[in-house]
Amino acid sequence: MNWKRKDLLGIRDLSKEEIVFILDTAESFKEISKREIKKVPTLRGKTVITLFYEPSTRTRTSFEIAAKRLSADTINISSSTSSSTKGESLKDTARNLESMRPDAIVIRHGMPGAPHMLAGILDSSIINGGDGSHEHPTQALLDLFTMRDKKGRIEGLKVAIVGDIAHSRVARSNIFSLKNFGNEVICCGPPTMIPPHIETLGVKVEYDLKKAVKKADVIMMLRIQKERGGTSYIPSTKEYATLYGLTKNHIDMAADDVIVMHPGPMNRGIEIADDVADGPSSVILDQVENGVAVRMAVLYLLIGGEA
Ligand code: CP
């Protein structure tokens, strides 16, 4: 496939063929991280800026590691230490950064559509590292990569997505990609955390966790998005944990070879029990490992050019 995109703004925009192409490219990059010298010259001379207006451990770090393993130069900017604290707008910040001729800007912002706005005004490739409760495309890509790696396929799976669906960009991006591949997706959580009319995206809704995970091939747990007011949608965290916390009992109801996923950060004892998070069904750290290969693939395909 001839990759022609300038930006990666959402997984909803990507065809099945494009997604498989990214995953296959990531597969070829995964081995580099296992070498003693974890570096190839593929993106030598390229510059990648990560511009994060929200906290991150996994996404920001793995983009930086991915860029460095491909020999790109990386600069990390977080809003708390940038001139946005002095009142500079996102548009002005972005235009100033563009003047220094980066090749790609990875942006995380609380405002849905912020990456799309930048993509419209900048020549640099823009990668959405999470925009509000809208999309988190590289998370969905690494989740698909992990499912394909562990289950041998990304079609014909029964996937239960459990938690604060309403505020989750991870849920939204995964729903788009999983439905694109014709999977059965069940969204489960308290009624206040399930967006109205979500069935129009082709998913089923289930309020009972035991029913949602029955014979599931994949259980994807989400945390309550406190930063988007998630806790005000439930009577108490204790009640939430009782009704929607994943325990060993739920694993026994799922498919024998179920995998448990979580994008992180986890709130142990709330949405997931310790012995599940660290148990044999958990692929949570595999997701993190695969995130590096997937982000290497995304950077390579967007800014690698013919080289
Ligand atoms: N999954 C994810 O986006 O994690 P971070 O917030 O740590 O980047």
Short mmCIF file of C-alpha atoms and ligand atoms in Angstrom, two decimals:
data_model
loop_
_atom_site.label_atom_id
_atom_site.label_comp_id
_atom_site.label_asym_id
_atom_site.label_seq_id
_atom_site.Cartn_x
_atom_site.Cartn_y
_atom_site.Cartn_z
CA MET A 1 0.00 0.00 0.00
CA ASN A 2 1.13 3.53 -0.79
CA TRP A 3 0.60 5.55 2.42
CA LYS A 4 -0.50 9.05 1.42
CA ARG A 5 -1.71 10.66 4.65
CA LYS A 6 -0.13 13.76 6.18
CA ASP A 7 -1.83 13.39 9.58
CA LEU A 8 -3.29 10.77 11.90
CA LEU A 9 -6.29 12.45 13.51
CA GLY A 10 -8.67 9.59 14.22
CA ILE A 11 -9.15 5.89 13.61
CA ARG A 12 -12.63 6.54 12.25
CA ASP A 13 -10.99 8.00 9.11
CA LEU A 14 -8.93 4.85 8.43
CA SER A 15 -10.00 1.99 6.16
CA LYS A 16 -9.52 -1.64 7.19
CA GLU A 17 -6.69 -1.91 4.65
CA GLU A 18 -4.89 1.12 6.12
CA ILE A 19 -5.24 -0.25 9.66
CA VAL A 20 -3.86 -3.67 8.65
CA PHE A 21 -1.01 -1.91 6.81
CA ILE A 22 -0.09 0.04 9.98
CA LEU A 23 -0.25 -3.14 12.10
CA ASP A 24 1.91 -5.05 9.61
CA THR A 25 4.43 -2.19 9.58
CA ALA A 26 4.44 -2.21 13.40
CA GLU A 27 5.07 -5.97 13.33
CA SER A 28 8.25 -5.36 11.37
CA PHE A 29 9.39 -2.69 13.86
CA LYS A 30 8.71 -4.72 17.02
CA GLU A 31 11.92 -6.67 16.73
CA ILE A 32 14.07 -3.50 16.91
CA SER A 33 13.10 -3.00 20.57
CA LYS A 34 14.49 -6.46 21.38
CA ARG A 35 17.94 -5.75 19.93
CA GLU A 36 20.91 -4.88 22.09
CA ILE A 37 21.31 -1.65 20.10
CA LYS A 38 17.71 -0.47 19.81
CA LYS A 39 18.17 2.01 17.00
CA VAL A 40 17.83 2.19 13.22
CA PRO A 41 18.59 5.24 11.04
CA THR A 42 15.16 5.36 9.36
CA LEU A 43 14.11 8.83 10.58
CA ARG A 44 17.58 10.38 10.90
CA GLY A 45 17.34 14.15 10.41
CA LYS A 46 13.61 14.26 11.26
CA THR A 47 12.24 16.15 14.25
CA VAL A 48 9.26 15.08 16.34
CA ILE A 49 7.65 17.35 18.93
CA THR A 50 5.30 16.01 21.59
CA LEU A 51 2.97 18.79 22.75
CA PHE A 52 0.92 17.59 25.71
CA TYR A 53 -1.74 19.74 27.39
CA GLU A 54 -2.91 16.78 29.53
CA PRO A 55 -0.86 14.39 31.68
CA SER A 56 0.48 11.19 30.13
CA THR A 57 2.85 8.38 31.05
CA ARG A 58 2.44 5.83 28.26
CA THR A 59 1.56 7.82 25.14
CA ARG A 60 4.13 10.57 25.49
CA THR A 61 6.95 8.26 26.56
CA SER A 62 6.28 5.68 23.89
CA PHE A 63 6.14 8.31 21.14
CA GLU A 64 9.48 9.62 22.35
CA ILE A 65 11.01 6.15 22.53
CA ALA A 66 9.53 5.27 19.12
CA ALA A 67 11.00 8.40 17.53
CA LYS A 68 14.40 7.86 19.18
CA ARG A 69 14.57 4.20 18.10
CA LEU A 70 14.09 5.47 14.55
CA SER A 71 16.87 8.09 15.12
CA ALA A 72 14.57 11.13 14.98
CA ASP A 73 15.29 14.10 17.23
CA THR A 74 12.58 14.61 19.87
CA ILE A 75 11.44 17.60 21.87
CA ASN A 76 8.84 17.27 24.61
CA ILE A 77 6.64 20.16 25.63
CA SER A 78 4.07 20.00 28.39
CA SER A 79 1.56 22.78 28.91
CA SER A 80 2.63 23.34 32.52
CA THR A 81 6.15 24.38 31.45
CA SER A 82 5.24 26.12 28.19
CA SER A 83 4.22 29.70 27.47
CA SER A 84 0.57 28.61 27.42
CA THR A 85 0.74 29.37 31.17
CA LYS A 86 1.41 32.99 30.12
CA GLY A 87 -1.71 33.10 27.99
CA GLU A 88 -0.41 31.98 24.58
CA SER A 89 -3.11 30.32 22.48
CA LEU A 90 -2.73 26.82 21.07
CA LYS A 91 -2.76 28.26 17.56
CA ASP A 92 0.09 30.68 18.34
CA THR A 93 2.08 28.00 20.17
CA ALA A 94 1.69 25.66 17.21
CA ARG A 95 2.64 28.30 14.64
CA ASN A 96 5.75 29.20 16.64
CA LEU A 97 6.75 25.55 16.89
CA GLU A 98 6.17 25.10 13.16
CA SER A 99 8.60 27.95 12.50
CA MET A 100 11.33 25.68 13.90
CA ARG A 101 10.52 23.17 11.13
CA PRO A 102 9.52 20.00 12.94
CA ASP A 103 8.35 17.10 10.79
CA ALA A 104 5.66 15.86 13.17
CA ILE A 105 3.79 17.19 16.18
CA VAL A 106 2.06 14.73 18.51
CA ILE A 107 -0.62 16.63 20.40
CA ARG A 108 -2.74 15.71 23.41
CA HIS A 109 -5.35 18.28 24.33
CA GLY A 110 -8.52 18.38 26.43
CA MET A 111 -10.47 20.00 23.60
CA PRO A 112 -11.97 17.60 21.05
CA GLY A 113 -10.83 18.66 17.58
CA ALA A 114 -7.63 20.40 18.68
CA PRO A 115 -5.42 18.14 16.47
CA HIS A 116 -7.78 18.70 13.54
CA MET A 117 -7.43 22.47 13.95
CA LEU A 118 -3.62 22.18 13.91
CA ALA A 119 -3.69 19.87 10.89
CA GLY A 120 -5.57 22.56 8.99
CA ILE A 121 -3.03 25.32 9.62
CA LEU A 122 0.35 23.54 9.80
CA ASP A 123 2.49 21.76 7.20
CA SER A 124 3.93 19.39 9.85
CA SER A 125 2.30 15.99 10.27
CA ILE A 126 -0.14 16.12 13.18
CA ILE A 127 -0.76 13.02 15.29
CA ASN A 128 -3.65 12.90 17.70
CA GLY A 129 -2.35 11.67 21.08
CA GLY A 130 -5.84 12.04 22.58
CA ASP A 131 -8.30 14.92 22.15
CA GLY A 132 -10.73 15.28 25.04
CA SER A 133 -13.30 12.50 25.03
CA HIS A 134 -13.17 12.26 21.23
CA GLU A 135 -10.43 9.94 19.88
CA HIS A 136 -7.14 8.26 20.79
CA PRO A 137 -6.23 6.57 17.51
CA THR A 138 -2.81 5.17 18.41
CA GLN A 139 -4.31 3.53 21.52
CA ALA A 140 -6.89 1.76 19.36
CA LEU A 141 -4.15 0.71 16.94
CA LEU A 142 -2.01 -0.77 19.71
CA ASP A 143 -5.08 -2.47 21.15
CA LEU A 144 -5.85 -4.07 17.77
CA PHE A 145 -2.19 -5.05 17.43
CA THR A 146 -2.34 -6.74 20.85
CA MET A 147 -5.61 -8.54 20.03
CA ARG A 148 -4.16 -9.82 16.74
CA ASP A 149 -1.00 -10.92 18.54
CA LYS A 150 -2.83 -12.75 21.34
CA LYS A 151 -5.99 -14.02 19.57
CA GLY A 152 -4.54 -14.49 16.08
CA ARG A 153 -7.26 -12.31 14.52
CA ILE A 154 -9.05 -8.99 14.76
CA GLU A 155 -12.33 -10.23 13.31
CA GLY A 156 -15.07 -12.36 14.84
CA LEU A 157 -14.27 -11.35 18.42
CA LYS A 158 -16.71 -10.63 21.22
CA VAL A 159 -15.33 -7.57 23.00
CA ALA A 160 -16.77 -6.14 26.23
CA ILE A 161 -15.76 -2.52 26.90
CA VAL A 162 -16.52 -1.71 30.53
CA GLY A 163 -16.55 1.55 32.46
CA ASP A 164 -16.92 5.26 31.85
CA ILE A 165 -17.77 4.95 28.15
CA ALA A 166 -19.27 8.44 27.96
CA HIS A 167 -16.00 10.24 28.71
CA SER A 168 -13.56 7.79 27.13
CA ARG A 169 -11.70 8.57 23.91
CA VAL A 170 -10.22 5.05 24.16
CA ALA A 171 -13.73 3.54 24.09
CA ARG A 172 -14.74 5.68 21.12
CA SER A 173 -11.65 4.86 19.03
CA ASN A 174 -11.91 1.16 19.87
CA ILE A 175 -15.60 1.08 18.98
CA PHE A 176 -14.84 2.62 15.56
CA SER A 177 -12.01 0.20 14.79
CA LEU A 178 -13.62 -2.95 16.22
CA LYS A 179 -16.89 -2.31 14.36
CA ASN A 180 -14.90 -1.59 11.18
CA PHE A 181 -13.69 -5.21 11.45
CA GLY A 182 -17.21 -6.50 12.14
CA ASN A 183 -16.69 -7.48 15.78
CA GLU A 184 -19.41 -7.82 18.41
CA VAL A 185 -18.91 -4.96 20.87
CA ILE A 186 -20.75 -4.75 24.18
CA CYS A 187 -20.55 -1.49 26.12
CA CYS A 188 -21.13 -1.96 29.85
CA GLY A 189 -21.29 0.54 32.70
CA PRO A 190 -23.72 2.51 34.83
CA PRO A 191 -26.53 4.04 32.73
CA THR A 192 -25.14 7.52 33.45
CA MET A 193 -21.82 6.54 31.85
CA ILE A 194 -23.27 5.12 28.64
CA PRO A 195 -23.93 7.84 26.04
CA PRO A 196 -27.51 7.97 24.72
CA HIS A 197 -27.97 6.39 21.27
CA ILE A 198 -24.57 4.67 21.38
CA GLU A 199 -26.29 1.69 19.72
CA THR A 200 -26.24 3.71 16.49
CA LEU A 201 -22.50 2.91 16.35
CA GLY A 202 -23.44 -0.78 16.10
CA VAL A 203 -22.65 -1.73 19.71
CA LYS A 204 -24.85 -3.49 22.26
CA VAL A 205 -25.44 -2.01 25.71
CA GLU A 206 -25.44 -4.12 28.87
CA TYR A 207 -25.71 -2.73 32.41
CA ASP A 208 -24.95 -6.04 34.14
CA LEU A 209 -21.20 -6.80 34.11
CA LYS A 210 -21.74 -10.58 34.49
CA LYS A 211 -23.88 -10.64 31.32
CA ALA A 212 -21.47 -8.37 29.43
CA VAL A 213 -18.42 -10.58 30.02
CA LYS A 214 -20.19 -13.91 29.40
CA LYS A 215 -18.13 -15.79 26.78
CA ALA A 216 -16.23 -12.59 25.92
CA ASP A 217 -12.96 -13.04 23.99
CA VAL A 218 -11.68 -9.65 25.12
CA ILE A 219 -12.56 -7.58 28.19
CA MET A 220 -11.38 -4.00 28.00
CA MET A 221 -11.60 -2.15 31.31
CA LEU A 222 -11.66 1.64 31.54
CA ARG A 223 -11.11 3.92 34.49
CA ILE A 224 -13.53 6.60 35.65
CA GLN A 225 -12.44 9.82 33.91
CA LYS A 226 -12.23 12.01 37.00
CA GLU A 227 -10.72 14.87 34.98
CA ARG A 228 -13.92 15.00 32.90
CA GLY A 229 -16.24 14.91 35.91
CA GLY A 230 -16.75 11.13 35.78
CA THR A 231 -17.16 10.68 39.54
CA SER A 232 -20.23 12.96 39.55
CA TYR A 233 -22.05 10.38 37.40
CA ILE A 234 -22.03 7.67 40.10
CA PRO A 235 -23.33 7.59 43.69
CA SER A 236 -20.02 6.36 45.11
CA THR A 237 -16.75 4.80 44.00
CA LYS A 238 -17.41 1.91 46.42
CA GLU A 239 -20.73 1.10 44.76
CA TYR A 240 -19.12 1.41 41.33
CA ALA A 241 -16.37 -1.01 42.34
CA THR A 242 -18.95 -3.51 43.59
CA LEU A 243 -21.03 -3.38 40.41
CA TYR A 244 -18.41 -2.75 37.73
CA GLY A 245 -15.08 -3.87 39.18
CA LEU A 246 -13.62 -6.83 37.27
CA THR A 247 -12.80 -9.80 39.51
CA LYS A 248 -11.58 -13.36 39.05
CA ASN A 249 -15.24 -14.52 39.08
CA HIS A 250 -15.90 -12.54 35.90
CA ILE A 251 -12.87 -14.09 34.20
CA ASP A 252 -14.35 -17.54 34.86
CA MET A 253 -17.54 -16.51 32.99
CA ALA A 254 -15.68 -15.29 29.90
CA ALA A 255 -14.17 -17.40 27.09
CA ASP A 256 -11.49 -19.81 28.30
CA ASP A 257 -8.78 -17.84 26.49
CA VAL A 258 -10.14 -14.38 27.34
CA ILE A 259 -7.66 -11.52 27.43
CA VAL A 260 -8.04 -8.57 29.80
CA MET A 261 -6.98 -5.17 28.50
CA HIS A 262 -6.69 -1.74 30.09
CA PRO A 263 -5.24 1.39 28.44
CA GLY A 264 -3.92 2.67 31.78
CA PRO A 265 -3.64 4.28 34.17
CA MET A 266 -5.38 1.61 36.26
CA ASN A 267 -7.23 2.29 39.47
CA ARG A 268 -6.68 -1.04 41.21
CA GLY A 269 -9.52 -2.10 43.49
CA ILE A 270 -11.99 0.10 41.60
CA GLU A 271 -12.40 -1.05 37.96
CA ILE A 272 -10.01 -3.98 38.25
CA ALA A 273 -8.89 -6.33 41.05
CA ASP A 274 -5.18 -6.86 41.66
CA ASP A 275 -5.28 -10.56 40.86
CA VAL A 276 -6.92 -9.83 37.49
CA ALA A 277 -4.59 -6.96 36.58
CA ASP A 278 -1.58 -9.16 37.36
CA GLY A 279 -3.18 -12.49 36.42
CA PRO A 280 -2.61 -14.82 33.47
CA SER A 281 -5.38 -13.28 31.32
CA SER A 282 -3.95 -9.77 31.60
CA VAL A 283 -2.19 -8.36 28.52
CA ILE A 284 -1.96 -4.85 29.95
CA LEU A 285 1.83 -4.62 29.83
CA ASP A 286 1.86 -6.20 26.37
CA GLN A 287 -0.32 -3.28 25.26
CA VAL A 288 2.31 -0.87 26.54
CA GLU A 289 5.13 -2.77 24.83
CA ASN A 290 3.20 -2.89 21.54
CA GLY A 291 2.54 0.84 21.80
CA VAL A 292 6.17 1.54 20.95
CA ALA A 293 6.11 -0.56 17.75
CA VAL A 294 2.77 0.89 16.66
CA ARG A 295 3.98 4.46 17.20
CA MET A 296 7.21 3.68 15.32
CA ALA A 297 5.03 2.52 12.43
CA VAL A 298 2.83 5.64 12.56
CA LEU A 299 5.84 7.99 12.60
CA TYR A 300 7.55 6.08 9.81
CA LEU A 301 4.48 6.04 7.58
CA LEU A 302 3.70 9.73 8.11
CA ILE A 303 7.17 11.28 7.91
CA GLY A 304 9.48 8.51 6.68
CA GLY A 305 8.90 9.27 3.00
CA GLU A 306 10.73 7.22 0.44
CA ALA A 307 13.68 6.78 2.82
N1 CP B 1 -3.31 4.99 27.53
C1 CP B 1 -2.91 6.25 27.73
O1 CP B 1 -3.26 7.17 26.97
O2 CP B 1 -2.08 6.41 28.81
P1 CP B 1 -1.39 7.79 29.21
O3 CP B 1 -2.49 8.75 29.63
O4 CP B 1 -0.45 7.47 30.31
O5 CP B 1 -0.71 8.32 27.97
#
